[in-house]
Short mmCIF file of C-alpha atoms in Angstrom, two decimals:
data_model
loop_
_atom_site.label_atom_id
_atom_site.label_comp_id
_atom_site.label_asym_id
_atom_site.label_seq_id
_atom_site.Cartn_x
_atom_site.Cartn_y
_atom_site.Cartn_z
CA MET A 1 0.00 0.00 0.00
CA THR A 2 1.50 3.34 -1.12
CA ILE A 3 0.76 6.42 0.99
CA ILE A 4 0.56 9.69 -0.96
CA ARG A 5 0.96 12.76 1.22
CA LYS A 6 -1.11 15.87 0.65
CA GLN A 7 1.89 18.18 0.64
CA ASP A 8 3.76 16.10 -1.94
CA PHE A 9 0.75 16.21 -4.26
CA ILE A 10 0.19 19.97 -3.87
CA ASP A 11 3.89 20.79 -4.23
CA SER A 12 4.15 18.65 -7.36
CA VAL A 13 1.18 20.35 -9.04
CA ALA A 14 2.42 23.83 -8.11
CA GLU A 15 5.96 23.18 -9.32
CA SER A 16 4.78 21.55 -12.56
CA LEU A 17 2.60 24.56 -13.42
CA GLN A 18 5.48 26.94 -12.84
CA PHE A 19 7.73 24.65 -14.88
CA ILE A 20 5.43 24.51 -17.92
CA SER A 21 4.82 28.25 -17.82
CA TYR A 22 8.39 28.90 -18.97
CA TYR A 23 9.68 25.61 -20.45
CA HIS A 24 8.31 24.33 -23.73
CA PRO A 25 8.50 20.53 -24.08
CA LEU A 26 11.68 19.80 -26.03
CA ASP A 27 9.84 17.62 -28.55
CA PHE A 28 7.80 20.69 -29.44
CA VAL A 29 10.92 22.90 -29.72
CA THR A 30 12.56 20.35 -32.02
CA ALA A 31 9.47 20.12 -34.23
CA MET A 32 9.23 23.92 -34.43
CA ALA A 33 12.91 24.16 -35.36
CA GLU A 34 12.37 21.64 -38.17
CA ALA A 35 9.36 23.64 -39.37
CA TYR A 36 11.48 26.81 -39.34
CA GLU A 37 14.19 25.22 -41.46
CA LYS A 38 11.84 24.04 -44.19
CA GLU A 39 9.47 27.03 -44.23
CA GLN A 40 9.53 29.03 -47.49
CA SER A 41 6.95 31.68 -46.63
CA ILE A 42 8.82 34.73 -45.34
CA ALA A 43 5.95 35.84 -43.09
CA ALA A 44 5.50 32.38 -41.59
CA LYS A 45 9.25 31.88 -41.12
CA ASP A 46 9.49 35.22 -39.29
CA ALA A 47 6.61 34.21 -37.02
CA ILE A 48 8.18 30.84 -36.17
CA ALA A 49 11.50 32.58 -35.49
CA GLN A 50 9.84 34.93 -33.00
CA ILE A 51 8.12 31.99 -31.27
CA LEU A 52 11.40 30.06 -30.93
CA ILE A 53 13.35 33.12 -29.74
CA ASN A 54 10.61 33.84 -27.22
CA SER A 55 10.74 30.21 -26.05
CA ARG A 56 14.47 30.41 -25.37
CA MET A 57 14.11 33.78 -23.62
CA CYS A 58 11.43 32.34 -21.32
CA ALA A 59 13.60 29.35 -20.48
CA GLN A 60 16.41 31.73 -19.56
CA GLY A 61 14.31 34.29 -17.71
CA LEU A 62 11.85 31.83 -16.13
CA ARG A 63 8.89 33.91 -17.30
CA PRO A 64 5.67 32.84 -19.05
CA ILE A 65 5.81 31.79 -22.70
CA CYS A 66 2.40 33.40 -23.26
CA GLN A 67 0.50 36.06 -21.35
CA ASP A 68 -2.51 33.73 -21.38
CA THR A 69 -1.24 31.29 -18.79
CA GLY A 70 -4.33 29.19 -19.33
CA ILE A 71 -7.08 27.25 -17.68
CA ILE A 72 -5.69 24.20 -15.93
CA THR A 73 -6.75 20.70 -16.91
CA ALA A 74 -5.47 17.81 -14.80
CA PHE A 75 -5.78 14.11 -15.54
CA VAL A 76 -5.23 12.20 -12.28
CA LYS A 77 -5.02 8.40 -12.49
CA VAL A 78 -5.09 6.93 -8.99
CA GLY A 79 -3.84 3.39 -8.37
CA MET A 80 -6.33 1.18 -6.52
CA ASN A 81 -3.65 0.35 -3.92
CA VAL A 82 -2.99 4.00 -3.04
CA GLN A 83 -3.87 5.41 0.37
CA TRP A 84 -4.12 9.15 0.91
CA ASP A 85 -2.63 11.06 3.83
CA SER A 86 -4.82 14.10 3.21
CA ASP A 87 -7.84 15.92 4.56
CA LEU A 88 -8.52 17.38 1.09
CA THR A 89 -10.13 15.84 -1.98
CA VAL A 90 -8.14 15.40 -5.19
CA GLN A 91 -9.95 18.42 -6.68
CA GLU A 92 -9.07 20.52 -3.61
CA MET A 93 -5.42 19.45 -3.73
CA VAL A 94 -5.14 20.29 -7.43
CA ASP A 95 -6.76 23.68 -6.79
CA GLU A 96 -4.35 24.43 -3.95
CA GLY A 97 -1.44 23.61 -6.25
CA VAL A 98 -2.88 25.91 -8.92
CA ARG A 99 -3.39 28.68 -6.34
CA ARG A 100 0.23 28.49 -5.16
CA ALA A 101 1.62 28.35 -8.68
CA TYR A 102 -0.37 31.31 -9.96
CA THR A 103 0.36 33.56 -6.97
CA ASN A 104 4.08 32.75 -6.84
CA PRO A 105 5.74 36.18 -6.34
CA ASP A 106 8.85 35.18 -8.30
CA ASN A 107 6.83 34.30 -11.40
CA PRO A 108 3.19 35.33 -10.99
CA LEU A 109 0.93 33.82 -13.61
CA ARG A 110 -2.11 35.55 -15.06
CA ALA A 111 -5.40 34.76 -13.35
CA SER A 112 -7.88 34.18 -16.18
CA ILE A 113 -10.69 32.17 -14.57
CA VAL A 114 -14.05 33.86 -14.02
CA ALA A 115 -16.91 32.54 -11.89
CA ASP A 116 -20.58 32.86 -12.79
CA PRO A 117 -19.74 32.52 -16.51
CA ASN A 118 -23.23 33.46 -17.67
CA GLY A 119 -23.57 36.28 -15.16
CA ALA A 120 -21.10 38.59 -13.43
CA ARG A 121 -18.02 36.73 -14.75
CA LYS A 122 -15.98 37.81 -11.75
CA ASN A 123 -12.31 36.83 -11.77
CA THR A 124 -11.45 34.28 -9.05
CA LYS A 125 -8.02 35.97 -8.71
CA ASP A 126 -5.98 32.75 -8.36
CA ASN A 127 -6.92 30.81 -11.54
CA THR A 128 -8.94 28.23 -9.62
CA PRO A 129 -10.82 26.01 -9.98
CA ALA A 130 -9.04 23.61 -12.32
CA VAL A 131 -10.80 21.09 -14.54
CA VAL A 132 -9.91 17.72 -13.04
CA HIS A 133 -10.53 14.24 -14.51
CA ILE A 134 -10.00 11.38 -12.04
CA ASP A 135 -9.67 7.70 -12.95
CA LEU A 136 -9.13 4.72 -10.66
CA VAL A 137 -6.60 2.36 -12.24
CA ALA A 138 -4.58 -0.70 -11.29
CA GLY A 139 -1.38 -0.19 -9.33
CA ASP A 140 0.08 1.65 -6.35
CA LYS A 141 1.06 5.00 -7.88
CA VAL A 142 -0.65 8.22 -8.86
CA GLU A 143 -0.10 9.40 -12.43
CA ILE A 144 -0.71 13.10 -13.07
CA MET A 145 -0.85 15.01 -16.33
CA VAL A 146 -1.37 18.76 -16.17
CA ALA A 147 -1.88 21.25 -18.98
CA ALA A 148 -2.36 25.01 -19.13
CA LYS A 149 -4.68 25.71 -22.07
CA GLY A 150 -5.04 29.22 -23.47
CA GLY A 151 -8.44 30.58 -24.38
CA GLY A 152 -7.47 31.38 -27.96
CA SER A 153 -6.96 27.71 -28.82
CA GLU A 154 -9.63 26.30 -26.51
CA ASN A 155 -12.25 28.55 -28.12
CA LYS A 156 -11.61 26.92 -31.49
CA SER A 157 -12.69 23.44 -30.31
CA LYS A 158 -15.22 21.78 -32.60
CA MET A 159 -17.70 18.95 -32.04
CA VAL A 160 -19.93 17.01 -34.43
CA MET A 161 -22.12 13.92 -34.37
CA LEU A 162 -21.31 12.23 -37.67
CA ASN A 163 -23.22 9.42 -39.28
CA PRO A 164 -21.42 6.08 -38.89
CA SER A 165 -20.46 6.04 -42.58
CA ASP A 166 -19.18 9.64 -42.64
CA SER A 167 -15.47 10.43 -43.04
CA VAL A 168 -13.72 11.98 -40.05
CA ALA A 169 -10.90 13.25 -42.28
CA GLU A 170 -13.35 14.97 -44.60
CA TRP A 171 -15.03 16.73 -41.67
CA VAL A 172 -11.70 17.85 -40.17
CA LEU A 173 -10.35 19.21 -43.46
CA LYS A 174 -13.61 21.08 -44.07
CA THR A 175 -13.86 22.41 -40.52
CA LEU A 176 -10.30 23.37 -39.64
CA PRO A 177 -10.09 26.31 -42.10
CA THR A 178 -13.18 27.81 -40.41
CA MET A 179 -11.25 28.01 -37.14
CA GLY A 180 -9.12 30.89 -38.39
CA ALA A 181 -5.72 31.51 -36.81
CA GLY A 182 -6.81 32.44 -33.28
CA TRP A 183 -5.45 29.10 -32.06
CA CYS A 184 -1.91 30.28 -32.96
CA PRO A 185 -0.64 27.68 -35.41
CA PRO A 186 1.63 25.86 -35.80
CA GLY A 187 0.59 23.56 -32.99
CA MET A 188 -1.05 20.19 -32.52
CA VAL A 189 -4.60 19.01 -33.17
CA GLY A 190 -6.23 16.42 -30.93
CA ILE A 191 -9.09 14.28 -32.25
CA GLY A 192 -11.42 12.22 -30.05
CA ILE A 193 -13.67 9.67 -31.78
CA GLY A 194 -16.35 7.50 -30.24
CA GLY A 195 -17.96 7.00 -26.87
CA THR A 196 -20.40 9.83 -26.26
CA ALA A 197 -20.14 13.57 -26.86
CA GLU A 198 -18.39 14.29 -23.56
CA LYS A 199 -16.14 11.22 -23.82
CA ALA A 200 -14.93 12.27 -27.27
CA ALA A 201 -14.05 15.71 -25.89
CA VAL A 202 -12.08 14.28 -22.98
CA MET A 203 -10.18 11.94 -25.32
CA ALA A 204 -9.33 14.81 -27.66
CA LYS A 205 -7.97 16.86 -24.76
CA GLU A 206 -6.02 13.96 -23.26
CA SER A 207 -4.44 13.15 -26.63
CA LEU A 208 -2.73 16.54 -26.57
CA MET A 209 -0.72 15.39 -23.54
CA ASP A 210 1.27 13.02 -25.76
CA PRO A 211 4.67 14.01 -27.22
CA VAL A 212 5.20 15.15 -30.80
CA ASP A 213 6.07 11.89 -32.53
CA ILE A 214 4.46 12.04 -35.99
CA GLN A 215 7.84 11.63 -37.69
CA ASP A 216 8.32 8.29 -35.91
CA LEU A 217 4.90 7.21 -37.17
CA ILE A 218 5.76 8.27 -40.71
CA ALA A 219 8.96 6.22 -40.50
CA LYS A 220 7.32 3.02 -39.21
CA GLY A 221 4.00 3.30 -41.03
CA ALA A 222 0.42 3.07 -39.78
CA GLU A 223 -0.72 -0.12 -38.07
CA ASN A 224 -4.37 0.71 -37.34
CA ALA A 225 -7.17 3.05 -38.42
CA ASP A 226 -6.31 5.78 -35.88
CA GLU A 227 -2.70 5.90 -37.08
CA GLU A 228 -3.84 5.99 -40.69
CA LEU A 229 -6.06 8.96 -39.83
CA ARG A 230 -3.16 10.76 -38.13
CA LEU A 231 -1.04 10.47 -41.25
CA GLU A 232 -3.87 11.46 -43.59
CA LEU A 233 -4.70 14.55 -41.53
CA MET A 234 -1.08 15.58 -41.01
CA ASP A 235 -0.64 15.71 -44.77
CA GLY A 236 -4.07 17.13 -45.56
CA ILE A 237 -4.03 19.92 -42.97
CA ASN A 238 -0.58 21.15 -43.98
CA LYS A 239 -1.66 21.21 -47.63
CA LEU A 240 -4.31 23.79 -46.68
CA GLY A 241 -1.51 26.38 -46.65
CA ILE A 242 -2.76 28.13 -43.50
CA GLY A 243 0.74 28.33 -42.05
CA ALA A 244 2.19 29.95 -38.96
CA GLN A 245 -0.18 32.53 -37.43
CA GLY A 246 -2.48 31.99 -40.41
CA LEU A 247 -0.22 34.02 -42.70
CA GLY A 248 0.22 31.24 -45.27
CA GLY A 249 2.97 28.65 -45.30
CA LEU A 250 4.04 25.02 -45.32
CA THR A 251 3.45 24.06 -41.67
CA THR A 252 0.08 24.46 -39.97
CA VAL A 253 0.32 21.47 -37.62
CA LEU A 254 3.34 19.79 -36.06
CA ASP A 255 1.40 16.65 -35.16
CA VAL A 256 -2.11 15.22 -35.16
CA LYS A 257 -3.25 13.05 -32.24
CA VAL A 258 -6.15 10.61 -32.35
CA LYS A 259 -7.80 8.69 -29.48
CA SER A 260 -10.88 6.52 -29.95
CA CYS A 261 -13.13 4.18 -28.01
CA PRO A 262 -16.24 2.07 -28.68
CA THR A 263 -19.49 3.90 -29.36
CA HIS A 264 -23.16 3.29 -30.06
CA ALA A 265 -23.90 1.61 -33.42
CA ALA A 266 -25.92 4.66 -34.50
CA SER A 267 -23.31 7.21 -33.42
CA LYS A 268 -19.96 8.66 -34.42
CA PRO A 269 -19.14 11.56 -32.07
CA VAL A 270 -16.02 13.49 -33.05
CA VAL A 271 -14.31 16.34 -31.20
CA MET A 272 -11.36 18.35 -32.49
CA ILE A 273 -9.30 20.48 -30.08
CA PRO A 274 -6.23 22.42 -31.22
CA ASN A 275 -3.18 23.19 -29.09
CA CYS A 276 -1.42 26.47 -29.73
CA ALA A 277 2.22 27.45 -30.15
CA ALA A 278 2.39 27.84 -26.35
CA THR A 279 1.95 24.09 -25.84
CA ARG A 280 2.26 23.55 -22.08
CA HIS A 281 1.92 20.19 -20.34
CA ALA A 282 3.76 17.97 -17.84
CA HIS A 283 3.50 14.29 -16.96
CA PHE A 284 4.75 12.79 -13.69
CA HIS A 285 4.14 10.05 -11.12
CA LEU A 286 3.93 10.02 -7.32
CA ASP A 287 5.02 6.81 -5.59
CA GLY A 288 5.05 7.91 -1.95
CA SER A 289 8.74 8.83 -1.90
CA GLY A 290 8.15 12.58 -2.10
CA PRO A 291 7.15 15.27 -4.59
CA ALA A 292 7.81 14.86 -8.30
CA VAL A 293 11.17 15.96 -9.67
CA LEU A 294 11.03 17.79 -13.00
CA THR A 295 14.35 18.06 -14.85
CA PRO A 296 14.91 21.41 -16.59
CA PRO A 297 16.00 21.23 -20.22
CA LYS A 298 19.38 22.59 -21.26
CA LEU A 299 19.52 25.93 -23.09
CA GLU A 300 21.75 24.39 -25.75
CA ASP A 301 18.76 22.25 -26.76
CA TRP A 302 17.14 25.34 -28.27
CA PRO A 303 18.11 26.24 -31.85
CA GLU A 304 20.27 29.32 -32.37
CA ILE A 305 17.91 31.53 -34.34
CA THR A 306 18.06 35.28 -34.88
CA TRP A 307 15.26 37.47 -36.16
CA ASP A 308 15.75 40.47 -38.42
CA VAL A 309 12.99 42.99 -39.15
CA GLY A 310 14.08 43.16 -42.80
CA ASP A 311 14.57 45.99 -45.25
CA ASN A 312 10.95 47.10 -45.70
CA VAL A 313 10.49 48.14 -42.08
CA ARG A 314 8.69 51.36 -41.15
CA ARG A 315 9.66 53.01 -37.86
CA VAL A 316 6.63 54.99 -36.67
CA ASP A 317 6.01 57.51 -33.88
CA VAL A 318 2.41 56.73 -32.94
CA ASN A 319 2.19 59.98 -30.98
CA LYS A 320 2.51 61.95 -34.22
CA VAL A 321 1.40 59.65 -37.04
CA THR A 322 -1.45 60.91 -39.21
CA LYS A 323 -4.37 59.09 -40.75
CA GLU A 324 -3.00 60.00 -44.19
CA GLU A 325 0.29 58.31 -43.38
CA VAL A 326 -1.46 55.19 -42.02
CA ALA A 327 -3.38 54.92 -45.30
CA THR A 328 -0.07 54.39 -47.13
CA TRP A 329 0.87 51.31 -45.11
CA LYS A 330 0.54 48.14 -47.17
CA MET A 331 -0.47 44.63 -46.19
CA GLY A 332 2.54 42.53 -45.18
CA GLU A 333 4.80 45.42 -44.22
CA THR A 334 6.66 45.34 -40.91
CA VAL A 335 6.09 48.36 -38.68
CA LEU A 336 8.04 49.26 -35.54
CA LEU A 337 5.79 51.19 -33.18
CA ASN A 338 7.15 53.88 -30.88
CA GLY A 339 5.19 56.00 -28.44
CA LYS A 340 2.06 55.54 -26.35
CA ILE A 341 -0.73 53.06 -27.08
CA LEU A 342 -3.79 52.04 -25.07
CA THR A 343 -4.90 48.49 -24.34
CA GLY A 344 -8.35 46.96 -24.14
CA ARG A 345 -10.03 43.63 -24.69
CA ASP A 346 -13.47 42.02 -24.19
CA ALA A 347 -14.54 43.41 -20.81
CA ALA A 348 -13.08 46.87 -21.48
CA HIS A 349 -14.84 47.11 -24.86
CA LYS A 350 -18.13 46.13 -23.25
CA ARG A 351 -17.71 48.89 -20.68
CA ILE A 352 -16.70 51.44 -23.32
CA LYS A 353 -19.94 50.60 -25.13
CA GLU A 354 -21.91 51.24 -21.94
CA TYR A 355 -20.19 54.62 -21.47
CA LEU A 356 -21.02 55.66 -25.03
CA GLU A 357 -24.64 54.51 -24.77
CA GLN A 358 -25.10 56.45 -21.53
CA GLY A 359 -23.30 59.54 -22.83
CA LYS A 360 -20.78 59.38 -19.97
CA PRO A 361 -17.26 60.82 -20.40
CA PHE A 362 -14.44 58.30 -20.38
CA PRO A 363 -12.16 58.19 -17.31
CA ASN A 364 -9.13 60.49 -17.34
CA GLY A 365 -6.38 59.04 -19.52
CA VAL A 366 -8.77 57.29 -21.90
CA ASP A 367 -8.86 59.10 -25.22
CA PHE A 368 -8.83 56.93 -28.32
CA ASN A 369 -8.88 59.77 -30.84
CA GLY A 370 -6.01 59.31 -33.29
CA ARG A 371 -4.58 56.45 -31.22
CA PHE A 372 -3.94 52.69 -31.42
CA ILE A 373 -5.48 50.06 -29.17
CA TYR A 374 -3.69 46.81 -28.34
CA TYR A 375 -5.83 43.77 -27.55
CA VAL A 376 -3.93 42.33 -24.59
CA GLY A 377 -4.27 41.15 -21.00
CA PRO A 378 -0.70 41.17 -19.63
CA VAL A 379 0.96 39.21 -16.86
CA ASP A 380 1.93 41.22 -13.76
CA ALA A 381 5.46 42.61 -13.78
CA VAL A 382 8.27 41.35 -11.55
CA ARG A 383 11.59 42.90 -10.58
CA ASP A 384 12.58 45.62 -13.08
CA GLU A 385 9.97 44.76 -15.74
CA ALA A 386 7.64 47.49 -16.99
CA VAL A 387 5.06 44.76 -17.59
CA GLY A 388 5.02 40.98 -17.70
CA PRO A 389 4.63 38.94 -20.89
CA ALA A 390 2.14 40.81 -23.05
CA GLY A 391 1.31 39.04 -26.28
CA PRO A 392 -1.86 39.73 -28.27
CA THR A 393 -5.23 38.11 -27.72
CA THR A 394 -7.57 36.88 -30.47
CA SER A 395 -8.88 39.92 -32.32
CA THR A 396 -12.11 38.45 -33.71
CA ARG A 397 -13.66 38.70 -30.25
CA MET A 398 -13.50 42.48 -30.65
CA ASP A 399 -15.03 42.46 -34.16
CA LYS A 400 -18.50 43.33 -32.90
CA PHE A 401 -17.12 46.52 -31.32
CA THR A 402 -15.01 47.68 -34.28
CA ASP A 403 -17.57 49.88 -36.03
CA MET A 404 -18.34 51.57 -32.71
CA MET A 405 -14.69 52.19 -31.92
CA LEU A 406 -13.84 53.55 -35.37
CA GLU A 407 -16.96 55.70 -35.72
CA GLU A 408 -17.48 57.01 -32.20
CA THR A 409 -14.07 57.21 -30.54
CA GLY A 410 -11.78 58.34 -33.37
CA LEU A 411 -9.60 55.24 -33.00
CA MET A 412 -6.91 55.12 -35.70
CA GLY A 413 -5.82 51.50 -35.61
CA MET A 414 -5.88 48.17 -33.79
CA ILE A 415 -3.23 45.63 -32.78
CA GLY A 416 -4.03 42.00 -32.06
CA LYS A 417 -3.69 38.37 -33.08
CA ALA A 418 -5.02 36.42 -36.06
CA GLU A 419 -7.59 37.39 -38.67
CA ARG A 420 -10.54 39.82 -38.66
CA GLY A 421 -13.99 38.93 -39.95
CA PRO A 422 -15.22 40.14 -43.37
CA ALA A 423 -17.45 42.85 -41.90
CA THR A 424 -14.57 44.16 -39.81
CA VAL A 425 -12.24 44.21 -42.82
CA ASP A 426 -14.87 46.26 -44.66
CA SER A 427 -15.16 48.63 -41.69
CA ILE A 428 -11.38 49.10 -41.58
CA ALA A 429 -11.38 50.03 -45.27
CA LYS A 430 -14.41 52.31 -44.87
CA HIS A 431 -12.75 54.26 -42.07
CA GLN A 432 -9.27 54.19 -43.66
CA SER A 433 -8.00 52.49 -40.54
CA VAL A 434 -5.46 49.69 -40.16
CA TYR A 435 -5.15 46.40 -38.30
CA LEU A 436 -1.70 45.33 -37.14
CA MET A 437 -0.74 41.85 -36.02
CA ALA A 438 1.71 40.88 -33.29
CA VAL A 439 2.83 37.25 -33.05
CA GLY A 440 0.82 35.06 -30.70
CA GLY A 441 3.12 32.83 -28.66
CA ALA A 442 5.88 35.45 -28.40
CA ALA A 443 4.58 37.30 -25.34
CA TYR A 444 7.86 37.72 -23.44
CA LEU A 445 9.61 38.94 -26.59
CA VAL A 446 6.85 41.52 -27.18
CA SER A 447 7.01 42.71 -23.57
CA LYS A 448 10.64 43.73 -24.00
CA ALA A 449 9.45 46.52 -26.33
CA ILE A 450 7.19 47.93 -23.60
CA LYS A 451 9.19 50.45 -21.60
CA ASN A 452 6.48 51.79 -19.34
CA ALA A 453 3.00 50.61 -18.37
CA LYS A 454 0.27 51.99 -16.15
CA VAL A 455 -3.41 51.26 -15.57
CA VAL A 456 -5.50 54.24 -16.68
CA ALA A 457 -9.05 52.87 -16.33
CA PHE A 458 -11.21 49.98 -15.11
CA GLU A 459 -8.67 48.65 -12.60
CA ASP A 460 -11.37 46.39 -11.17
CA LEU A 461 -11.19 44.31 -14.38
CA GLY A 462 -7.76 42.99 -13.41
CA MET A 463 -5.78 41.89 -16.46
CA GLU A 464 -8.62 43.28 -18.64
CA ALA A 465 -8.13 46.84 -17.36
CA ILE A 466 -7.13 49.57 -19.81
CA TYR A 467 -3.39 50.23 -19.68
CA GLU A 468 -1.27 52.83 -21.37
CA PHE A 469 1.90 51.29 -22.76
CA GLU A 470 4.92 53.27 -23.89
CA VAL A 471 6.58 51.16 -26.55
CA GLU A 472 9.91 51.25 -28.31
CA ASP A 473 10.31 49.48 -31.66
CA MET A 474 7.41 47.10 -31.02
CA PRO A 475 7.33 44.82 -34.10
CA VAL A 476 3.98 44.33 -35.84
CA THR A 477 2.81 43.34 -39.31
CA VAL A 478 0.17 45.15 -41.36
CA ALA A 479 -2.49 42.44 -41.46
CA VAL A 480 -5.32 44.57 -42.91
CA ASP A 481 -4.45 47.80 -44.67
CA ALA A 482 -6.64 50.85 -45.34
CA ASP A 483 -7.66 49.39 -48.72
CA GLY A 484 -9.06 46.28 -47.04
CA ASN A 485 -6.32 43.90 -48.16
CA SER A 486 -6.06 41.08 -45.60
CA ALA A 487 -2.93 38.98 -45.08
CA HIS A 488 -5.04 36.23 -43.50
CA GLN A 489 -7.20 35.97 -46.60
CA GLN A 490 -4.51 36.25 -49.23
CA GLY A 491 -1.61 34.41 -47.54
CA PRO A 492 -3.23 30.97 -47.07
CA ALA A 493 -4.84 31.13 -50.53
CA ILE A 494 -1.48 31.84 -52.15
CA TRP A 495 0.32 29.09 -50.24
CA LYS A 496 -2.40 26.50 -50.79
CA ALA A 497 -1.99 27.07 -54.54
CA LYS A 498 1.81 26.92 -54.24
CA ILE A 499 1.64 23.61 -52.36
CA GLU A 500 -0.73 22.15 -54.97
CA GLU A 501 1.65 23.29 -57.72
CA LEU A 502 4.61 21.73 -55.91
CA ASP A 503 2.74 18.46 -55.41
CA ALA A 504 1.81 18.39 -59.11
CA LYS A 505 5.48 18.77 -60.09
CA LEU A 506 6.61 16.06 -57.70
CA SER A 507 3.98 13.61 -58.94
CA LYS A 508 5.17 13.80 -62.54
#
């Protein structure tokens, strides 16, 4: 009989969550480095470079890979011969580990969990509760897998009840392009097939805990239907040309995972869940001898990659830039922003809307006229930082507010992650505005361009408050220009055609 002590369990969870906040799994780093080497799209290659440089910086500085430090999912498999020395349930122990990890003063992690999701949506302040799946299994150990899943990728999860004769691959290849780039490709895609609706979802999520090993499967060949599907989807998804950050390129996924189980004869439930470029998970066992020991990777395991802004860069003073100048910026150009920008995301935009509807003046320091807004919810600063990791959030969530912001506040431009919807692209063109894209998954790298940060409004919203950032050479890409040209529409289309052309040449 193995005795598992409460403190060992809590300490292991807390340490593992800190560990995965700043260390990418090395299998993921290796796969990203291989994708970087073969990528031919300049925009996608630049994005992968920033992600890999950010990953190495986080490993050195022990700071979060992404500002969205995720909702915690834990799979806890408890051996039947385990005895607990604890006055807390497994859920309570996991939550205490999460609480300690996310409030660690040396590396505080962003609290993103809100209670009363259909009501007040009040932040719980410590990122609890976690989502915990508990299984009783044979043996005398406790196996724990933890993951920190960002909202941008989790929000792109898809579920369908197919007919038994329907093709899973066909559904995936039809559905994945509708997910846009808010899940921050390249990453992994997990597929759960069978059981019931909720079982398929759990299998899809658990599959993402496995290492990147598709190249091993390619080398040995498929031995069952699930492995055949992995290979078919790996090839088919990458031929879509979506590419890194949705800008068009050769690599959209690094691996495809599939888990299945028996189901009803009339059913074929399928769930697809993507993992982003901030893939964060850890796997360990407790055997009664003490807390888990996680071995840090070596910095030399990261590829030596440098990133250059290129020759077509524009260095811009956002304090002085005019609307006429912004209208000359072209899709795909790199812009280095200097000066003061405001931040704001979902909750702030909702409150701005309420102010406008009620005819109330904005708080002091909030004036969007002729300014840029950055969609971000940063991590708290430590030591000499102006702000913690501060990468962009998914911009489509702000689409419904764009007309309002451009028409009623005098906003000049927006900065965020991934594509904008068709109506928003039209609004940007109508108002001769611009949408700029920062790289999702490079939050620590982006934060180094922020030299000063202060909350100017809605402090009660926590990480969703409005900040004023003073930035120096903050790198962004013109994703939608004033003529309505969209990099996320044109890039994947161009690269899908290029891949088809390449395949045609190779098949001759």
